[in-house]
Short mmCIF file of C-alpha atoms in Angstrom, two decimals:
data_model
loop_
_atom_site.label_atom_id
_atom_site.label_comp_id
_atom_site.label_asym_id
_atom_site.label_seq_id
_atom_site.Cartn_x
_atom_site.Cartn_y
_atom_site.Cartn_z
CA UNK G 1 15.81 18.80 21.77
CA UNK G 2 13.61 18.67 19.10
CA UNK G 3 11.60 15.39 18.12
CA UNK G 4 11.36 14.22 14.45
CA UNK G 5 7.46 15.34 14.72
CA UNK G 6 8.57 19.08 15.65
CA UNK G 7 10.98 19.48 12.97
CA UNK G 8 8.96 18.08 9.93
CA UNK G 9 5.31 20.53 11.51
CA UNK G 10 6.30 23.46 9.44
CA UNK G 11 6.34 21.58 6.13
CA UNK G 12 2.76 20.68 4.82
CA UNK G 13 1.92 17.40 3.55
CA UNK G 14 -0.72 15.36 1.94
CA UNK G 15 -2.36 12.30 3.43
CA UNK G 16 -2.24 10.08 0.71
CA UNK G 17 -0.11 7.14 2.05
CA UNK G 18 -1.70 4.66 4.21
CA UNK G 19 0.40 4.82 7.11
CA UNK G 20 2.21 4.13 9.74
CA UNK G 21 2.62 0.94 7.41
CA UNK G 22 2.99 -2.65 9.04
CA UNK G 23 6.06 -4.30 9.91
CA UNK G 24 6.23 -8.51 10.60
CA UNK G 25 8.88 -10.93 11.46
CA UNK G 26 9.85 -13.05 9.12
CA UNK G 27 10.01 -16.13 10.80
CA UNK G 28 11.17 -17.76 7.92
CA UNK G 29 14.54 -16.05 8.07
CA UNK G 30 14.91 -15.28 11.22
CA UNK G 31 14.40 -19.26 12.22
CA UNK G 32 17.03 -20.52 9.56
CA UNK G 33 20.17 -17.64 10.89
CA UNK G 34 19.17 -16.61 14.39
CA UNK G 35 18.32 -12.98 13.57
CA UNK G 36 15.59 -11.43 13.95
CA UNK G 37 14.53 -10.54 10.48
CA UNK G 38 11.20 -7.45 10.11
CA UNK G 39 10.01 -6.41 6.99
CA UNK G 40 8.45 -2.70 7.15
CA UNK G 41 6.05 -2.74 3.57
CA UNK G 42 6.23 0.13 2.14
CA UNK G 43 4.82 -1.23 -0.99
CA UNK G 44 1.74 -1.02 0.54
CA UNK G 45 1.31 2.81 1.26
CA UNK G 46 -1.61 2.58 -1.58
CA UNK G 47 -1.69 5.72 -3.15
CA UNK G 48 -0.99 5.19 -7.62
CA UNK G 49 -0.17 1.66 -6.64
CA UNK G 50 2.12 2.51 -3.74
CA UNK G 51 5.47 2.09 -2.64
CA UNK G 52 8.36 4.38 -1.19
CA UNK G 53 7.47 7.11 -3.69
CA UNK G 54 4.37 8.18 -2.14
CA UNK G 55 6.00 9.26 0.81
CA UNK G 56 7.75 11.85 -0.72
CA UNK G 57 4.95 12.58 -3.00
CA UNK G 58 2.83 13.46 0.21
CA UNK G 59 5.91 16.53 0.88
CA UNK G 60 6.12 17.53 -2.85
CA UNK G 61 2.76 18.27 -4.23
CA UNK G 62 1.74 20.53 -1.30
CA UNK G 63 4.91 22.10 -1.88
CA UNK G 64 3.82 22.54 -5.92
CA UNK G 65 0.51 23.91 -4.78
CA UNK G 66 1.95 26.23 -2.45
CA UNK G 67 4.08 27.65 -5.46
CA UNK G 68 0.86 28.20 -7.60
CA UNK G 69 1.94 25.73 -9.50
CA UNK G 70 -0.15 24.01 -12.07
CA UNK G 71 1.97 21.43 -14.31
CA UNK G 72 4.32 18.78 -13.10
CA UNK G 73 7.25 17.60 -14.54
CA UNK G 74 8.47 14.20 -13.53
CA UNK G 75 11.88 12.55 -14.77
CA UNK G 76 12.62 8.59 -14.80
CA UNK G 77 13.18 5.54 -16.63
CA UNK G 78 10.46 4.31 -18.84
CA UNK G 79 9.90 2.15 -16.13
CA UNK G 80 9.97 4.35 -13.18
CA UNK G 81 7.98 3.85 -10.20
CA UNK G 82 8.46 7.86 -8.80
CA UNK G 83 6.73 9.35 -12.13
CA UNK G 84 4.08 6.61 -11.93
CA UNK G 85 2.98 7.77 -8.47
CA UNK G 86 3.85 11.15 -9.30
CA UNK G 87 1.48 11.45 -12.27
CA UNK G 88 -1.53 10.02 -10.02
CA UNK G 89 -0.64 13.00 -7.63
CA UNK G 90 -0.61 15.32 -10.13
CA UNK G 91 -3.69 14.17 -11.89
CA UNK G 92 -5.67 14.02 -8.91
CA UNK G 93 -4.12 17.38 -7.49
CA UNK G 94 -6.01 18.70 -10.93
CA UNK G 95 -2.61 19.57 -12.35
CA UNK G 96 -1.04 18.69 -16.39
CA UNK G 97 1.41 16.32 -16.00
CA UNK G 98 4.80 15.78 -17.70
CA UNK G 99 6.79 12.53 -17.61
CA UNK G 100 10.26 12.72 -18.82
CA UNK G 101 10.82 8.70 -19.77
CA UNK G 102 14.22 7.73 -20.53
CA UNK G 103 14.16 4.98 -23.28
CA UNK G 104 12.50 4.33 -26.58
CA UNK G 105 8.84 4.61 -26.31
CA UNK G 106 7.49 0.52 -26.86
CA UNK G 107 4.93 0.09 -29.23
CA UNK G 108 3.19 -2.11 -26.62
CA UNK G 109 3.34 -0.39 -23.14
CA UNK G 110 3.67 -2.43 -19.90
CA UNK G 111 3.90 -2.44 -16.58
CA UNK G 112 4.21 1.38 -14.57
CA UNK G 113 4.12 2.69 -18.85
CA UNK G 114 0.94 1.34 -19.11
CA UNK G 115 -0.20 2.97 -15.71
CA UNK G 116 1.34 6.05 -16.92
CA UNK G 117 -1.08 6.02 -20.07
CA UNK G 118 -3.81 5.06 -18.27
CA UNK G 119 -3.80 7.83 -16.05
CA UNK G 120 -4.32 10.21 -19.40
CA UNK G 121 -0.62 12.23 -19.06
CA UNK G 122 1.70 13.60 -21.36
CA UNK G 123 4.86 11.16 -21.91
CA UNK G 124 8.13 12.23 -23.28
CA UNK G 125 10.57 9.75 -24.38
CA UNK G 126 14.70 10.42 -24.49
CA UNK G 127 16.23 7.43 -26.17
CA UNK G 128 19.04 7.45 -23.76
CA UNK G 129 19.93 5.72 -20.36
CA UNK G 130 21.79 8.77 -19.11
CA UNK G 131 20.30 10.54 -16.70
CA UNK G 132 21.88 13.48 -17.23
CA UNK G 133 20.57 13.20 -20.58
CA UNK G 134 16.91 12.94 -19.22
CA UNK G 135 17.55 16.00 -16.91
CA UNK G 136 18.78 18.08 -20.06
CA UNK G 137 15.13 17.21 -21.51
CA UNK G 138 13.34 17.92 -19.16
CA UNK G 139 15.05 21.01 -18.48
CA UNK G 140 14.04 21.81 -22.01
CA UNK G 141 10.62 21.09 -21.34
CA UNK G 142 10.16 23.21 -18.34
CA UNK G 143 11.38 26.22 -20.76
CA UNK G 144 9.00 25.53 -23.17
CA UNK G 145 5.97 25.34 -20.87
CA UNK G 146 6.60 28.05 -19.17
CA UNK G 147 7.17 30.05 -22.67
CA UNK G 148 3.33 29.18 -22.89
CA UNK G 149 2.46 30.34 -19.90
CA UNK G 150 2.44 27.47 -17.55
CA UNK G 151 3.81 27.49 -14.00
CA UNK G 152 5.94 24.21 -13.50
CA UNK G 153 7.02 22.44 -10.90
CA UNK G 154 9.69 20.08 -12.30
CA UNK G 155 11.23 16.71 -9.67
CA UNK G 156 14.26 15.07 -10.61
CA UNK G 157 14.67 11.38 -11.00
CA UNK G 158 13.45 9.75 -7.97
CA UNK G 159 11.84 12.86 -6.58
CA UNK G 160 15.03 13.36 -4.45
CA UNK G 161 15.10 16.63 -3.17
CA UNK G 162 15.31 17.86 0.06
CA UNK G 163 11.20 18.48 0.34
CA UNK G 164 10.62 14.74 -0.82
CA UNK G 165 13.38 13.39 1.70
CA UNK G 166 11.32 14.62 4.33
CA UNK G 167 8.79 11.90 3.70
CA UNK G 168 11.57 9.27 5.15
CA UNK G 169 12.32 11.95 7.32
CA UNK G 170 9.22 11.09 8.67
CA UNK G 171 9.20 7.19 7.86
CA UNK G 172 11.95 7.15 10.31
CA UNK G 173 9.91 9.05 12.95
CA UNK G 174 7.83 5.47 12.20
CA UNK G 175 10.51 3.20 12.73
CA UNK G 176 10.79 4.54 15.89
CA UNK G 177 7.41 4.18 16.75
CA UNK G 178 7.12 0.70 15.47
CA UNK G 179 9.78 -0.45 18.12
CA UNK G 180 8.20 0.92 21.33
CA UNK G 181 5.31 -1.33 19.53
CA UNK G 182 7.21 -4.52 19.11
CA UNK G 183 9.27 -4.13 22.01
CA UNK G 184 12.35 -4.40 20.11
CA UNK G 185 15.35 -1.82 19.41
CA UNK G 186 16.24 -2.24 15.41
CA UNK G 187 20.10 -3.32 15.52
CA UNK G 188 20.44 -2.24 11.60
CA UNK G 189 17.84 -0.65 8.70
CA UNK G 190 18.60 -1.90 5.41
CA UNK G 191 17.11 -1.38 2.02
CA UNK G 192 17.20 -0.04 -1.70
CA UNK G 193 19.20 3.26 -2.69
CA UNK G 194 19.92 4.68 -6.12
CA UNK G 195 18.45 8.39 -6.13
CA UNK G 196 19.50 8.83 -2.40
CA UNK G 197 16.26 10.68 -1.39
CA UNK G 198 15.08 7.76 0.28
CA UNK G 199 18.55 6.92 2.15
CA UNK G 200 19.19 10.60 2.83
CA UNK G 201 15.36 10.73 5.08
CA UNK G 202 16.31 8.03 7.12
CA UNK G 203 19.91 9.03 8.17
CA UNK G 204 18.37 12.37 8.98
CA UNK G 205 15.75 11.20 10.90
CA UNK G 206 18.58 8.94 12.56
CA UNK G 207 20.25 11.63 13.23
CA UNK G 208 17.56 13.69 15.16
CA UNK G 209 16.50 10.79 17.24
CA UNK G 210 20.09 10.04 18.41
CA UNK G 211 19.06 6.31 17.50
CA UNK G 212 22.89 4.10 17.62
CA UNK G 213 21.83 1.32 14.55
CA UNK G 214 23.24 1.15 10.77
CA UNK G 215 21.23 2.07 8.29
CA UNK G 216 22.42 0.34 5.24
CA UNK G 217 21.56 1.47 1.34
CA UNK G 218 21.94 -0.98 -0.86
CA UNK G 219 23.01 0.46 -4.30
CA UNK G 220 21.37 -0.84 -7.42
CA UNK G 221 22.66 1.25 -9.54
CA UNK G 222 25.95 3.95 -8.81
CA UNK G 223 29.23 3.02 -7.47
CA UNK G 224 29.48 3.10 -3.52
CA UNK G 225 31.18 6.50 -3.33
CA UNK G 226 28.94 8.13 -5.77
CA UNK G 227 26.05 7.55 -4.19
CA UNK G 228 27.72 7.85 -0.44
CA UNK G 229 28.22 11.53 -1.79
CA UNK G 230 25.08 11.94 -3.60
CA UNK G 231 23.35 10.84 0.09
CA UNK G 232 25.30 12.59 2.14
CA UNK G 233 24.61 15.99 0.31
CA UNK G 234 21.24 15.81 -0.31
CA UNK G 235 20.87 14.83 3.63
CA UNK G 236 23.21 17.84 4.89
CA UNK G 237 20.97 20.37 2.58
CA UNK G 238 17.67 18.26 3.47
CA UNK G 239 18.70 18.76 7.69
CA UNK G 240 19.84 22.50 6.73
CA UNK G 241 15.77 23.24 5.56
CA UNK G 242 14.23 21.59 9.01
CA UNK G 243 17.21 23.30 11.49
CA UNK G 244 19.25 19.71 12.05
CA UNK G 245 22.78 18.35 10.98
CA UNK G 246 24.26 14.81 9.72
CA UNK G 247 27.47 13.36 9.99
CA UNK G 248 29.21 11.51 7.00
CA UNK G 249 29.27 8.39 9.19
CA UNK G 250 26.01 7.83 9.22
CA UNK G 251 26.03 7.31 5.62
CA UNK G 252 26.17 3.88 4.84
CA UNK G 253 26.72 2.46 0.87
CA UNK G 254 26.93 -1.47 -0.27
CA UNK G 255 27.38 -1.33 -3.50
CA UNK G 256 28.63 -5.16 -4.02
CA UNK G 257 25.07 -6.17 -5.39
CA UNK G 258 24.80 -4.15 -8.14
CA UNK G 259 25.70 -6.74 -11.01
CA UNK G 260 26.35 -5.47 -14.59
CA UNK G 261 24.00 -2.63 -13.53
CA UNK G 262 20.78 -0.91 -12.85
CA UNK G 263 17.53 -2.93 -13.93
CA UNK G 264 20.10 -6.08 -14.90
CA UNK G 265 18.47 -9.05 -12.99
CA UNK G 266 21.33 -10.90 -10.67
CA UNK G 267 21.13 -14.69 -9.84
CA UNK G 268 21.17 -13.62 -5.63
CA UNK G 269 18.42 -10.96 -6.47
CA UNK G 270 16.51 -14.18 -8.63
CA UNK G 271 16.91 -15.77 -5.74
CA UNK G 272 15.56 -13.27 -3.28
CA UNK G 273 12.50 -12.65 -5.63
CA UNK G 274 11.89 -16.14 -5.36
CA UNK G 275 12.30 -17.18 -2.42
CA UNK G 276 9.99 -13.77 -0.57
CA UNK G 277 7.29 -15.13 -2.80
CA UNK G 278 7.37 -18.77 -2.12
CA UNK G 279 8.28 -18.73 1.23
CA UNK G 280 6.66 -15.96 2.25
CA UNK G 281 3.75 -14.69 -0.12
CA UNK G 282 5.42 -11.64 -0.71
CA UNK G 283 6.06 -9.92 -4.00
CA UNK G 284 9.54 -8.00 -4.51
CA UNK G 285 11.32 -6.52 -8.07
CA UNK G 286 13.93 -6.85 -10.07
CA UNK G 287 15.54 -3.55 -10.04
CA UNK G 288 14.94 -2.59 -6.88
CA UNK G 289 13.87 -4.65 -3.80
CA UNK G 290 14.95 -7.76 -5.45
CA UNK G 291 18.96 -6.76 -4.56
CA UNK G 292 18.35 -5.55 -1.42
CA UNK G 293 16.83 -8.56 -0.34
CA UNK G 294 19.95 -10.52 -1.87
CA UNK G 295 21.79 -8.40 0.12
CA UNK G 296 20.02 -9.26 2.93
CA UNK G 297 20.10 -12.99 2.75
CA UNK G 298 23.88 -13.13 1.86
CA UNK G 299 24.49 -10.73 4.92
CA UNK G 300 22.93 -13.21 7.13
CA UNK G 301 24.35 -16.19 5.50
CA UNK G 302 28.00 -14.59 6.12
CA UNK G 303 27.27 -13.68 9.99
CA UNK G 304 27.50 -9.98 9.25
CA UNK G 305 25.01 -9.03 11.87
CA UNK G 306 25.48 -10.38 15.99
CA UNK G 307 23.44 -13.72 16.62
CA UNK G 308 20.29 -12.22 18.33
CA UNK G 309 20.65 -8.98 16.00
CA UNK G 310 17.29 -6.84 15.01
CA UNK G 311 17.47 -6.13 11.52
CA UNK G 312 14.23 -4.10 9.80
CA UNK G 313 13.95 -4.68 5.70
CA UNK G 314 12.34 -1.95 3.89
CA UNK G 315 10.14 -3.24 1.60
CA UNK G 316 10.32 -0.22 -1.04
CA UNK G 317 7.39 -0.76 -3.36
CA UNK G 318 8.24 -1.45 -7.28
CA UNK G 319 6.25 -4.66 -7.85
CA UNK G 320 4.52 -2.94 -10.97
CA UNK G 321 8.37 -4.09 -12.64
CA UNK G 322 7.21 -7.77 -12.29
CA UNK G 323 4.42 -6.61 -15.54
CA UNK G 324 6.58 -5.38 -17.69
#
């Protein structure tokens, strides 16, 4: 049997992220419900201001160079933290970057937009929160560029394809190492989904290590079985490329903490925000952390996990959404 390690050696990577990245009990939490509560922070691989993204950056632009590739094309919300870490790849990969921006383009940029400007790339705004919409654009872009001659490597929102799963792939490998170092077994993993890459990673990486916990994606933005679906095929093609399989148990969806929708601020993920920073001098979002956390802290205030339980909290990055 193959470990993670052997399966992912094939693929190159970058370096970028700072990792393996630190995981702490929060005593805090774990005091008040009698779980024991770890945060992994993944908001502080580094790289373009950090966060999940990087990870599957670090599995995407060697796969861009590889192709000869010299533009990237990058798809989001105005806001998005993948094409904000995805144009500081790019720029410092020497490559022209793209960013396909769905929303009206503000007349005073903030938060990852300003990033994105600073870092001297090309932004294209679709005044539309479809995402289909934003893929037709960029679609349209791609065609154009390569009419003049440029070779294009374009990532869909979130980066989620099978080569950037690979970086949670990998995070998992991580996890697993980060137990034999706190001497604990992880009971349940739970955290952010909404473009599945991330999600898809870890329940491939579960299912090459044969580890027995939940992970558990929190949607913050698609209906449970839309994004159980969207996870579960991008994981089945993702374990196809690196010679593994998944089952369609291991995928996991929670989809009760949405609110009215994606980027729509909810009083439990208020709540969360607040309480991680006063409590514990930690910084989540809005969109994204901010309701899995809620998640988190009404999971443990309803006794869904055993008394004694393990439970690890991605921290996912995103805190640029707090300057916007």
């Amino acid at each position: 049997m193959f470990t993670i390690d052997q399966h992912l050696r094939p693929f190159p990577r970058l370096h970028n992220s700072l990792l393996p990245t630190p995981v702490h009990r929060i005593d805090y939490l774990s005091d008040e419900y009698g779980i024991n509560v770890y945060c992994k922070r993944d908001d502080l691989t580094g790289f373009g201001f950090g966060g999940n993204k990087t990870r599957k950056l670090d599995f995407l632009l060697p796969d861009a160079l590889n192709q000869g590739c010299d533009t990237l094309i990058a798809v989001g919300a105005n806001q998005s933290n993948f094409c904000r870490v995805a144009a500081s790849y790019g720029v410092a990969g020497n490559m022209e970057v793209h960013l396909v921006l769905g929303g009206k383009e503000p007349a005073n940029p903030t938060g990852n937009l300003r990033l994105d400007h600073l870092l001297g790339i090309t932004c294209h705004h679709v005044d539309s929160s479809d995402w289909d919409n934003w893929t037709c654009e960029a679609e349209k872009l791609e065609e154009r560029l390569t009419s003049q001659g440029r070779k294009v490597y374009r990532m869909p929102v979130g980066g989620s394809t099978p080569r950037g799963a690979l970086g949670y792939v990998n995070a998992f490998s991580e996890i697993m190492t980060d137990q034999l170092r706190l001497g604990v077994e992880f009971d349940a993993v739970i955290h952010a989904s909404s473009s599945a890459g991330t999600q898809a990673g870890l329940v491939v990486g579960q299912a090459i290590s044969g580890w027995r916990g939940k992970i558990i994606g929190i949607s913050v933005a698609k209906p449970r079985a839309a994004l159980q679906e969207d996870v579960l095929d991008l994981a089945r093609t993702t374990a196809a490329e690196i010679d593994a399989s998944v089952e369609p148990s291991g995928v996991v969806v929670d989809d009760s903490y949405i609110g009215k929708g994606y980027a729509v601020k909810t009083t439990g993920c208020r709540e969360a925000v607040e309480l991680f920073a006063r409590r514990l001098g930690i910084f989540l979002d809005y969109v994204y952390t901010g309701k899995a956390a809620a998640a988190l802290i009404d999971y443990l205030r309803k006794g869904r996990f055993d008394k004694g339980a393990n439970v690890l909290f991605i921290h996912t990055g995103g805190n640029i959404e707090l300057f916007e």
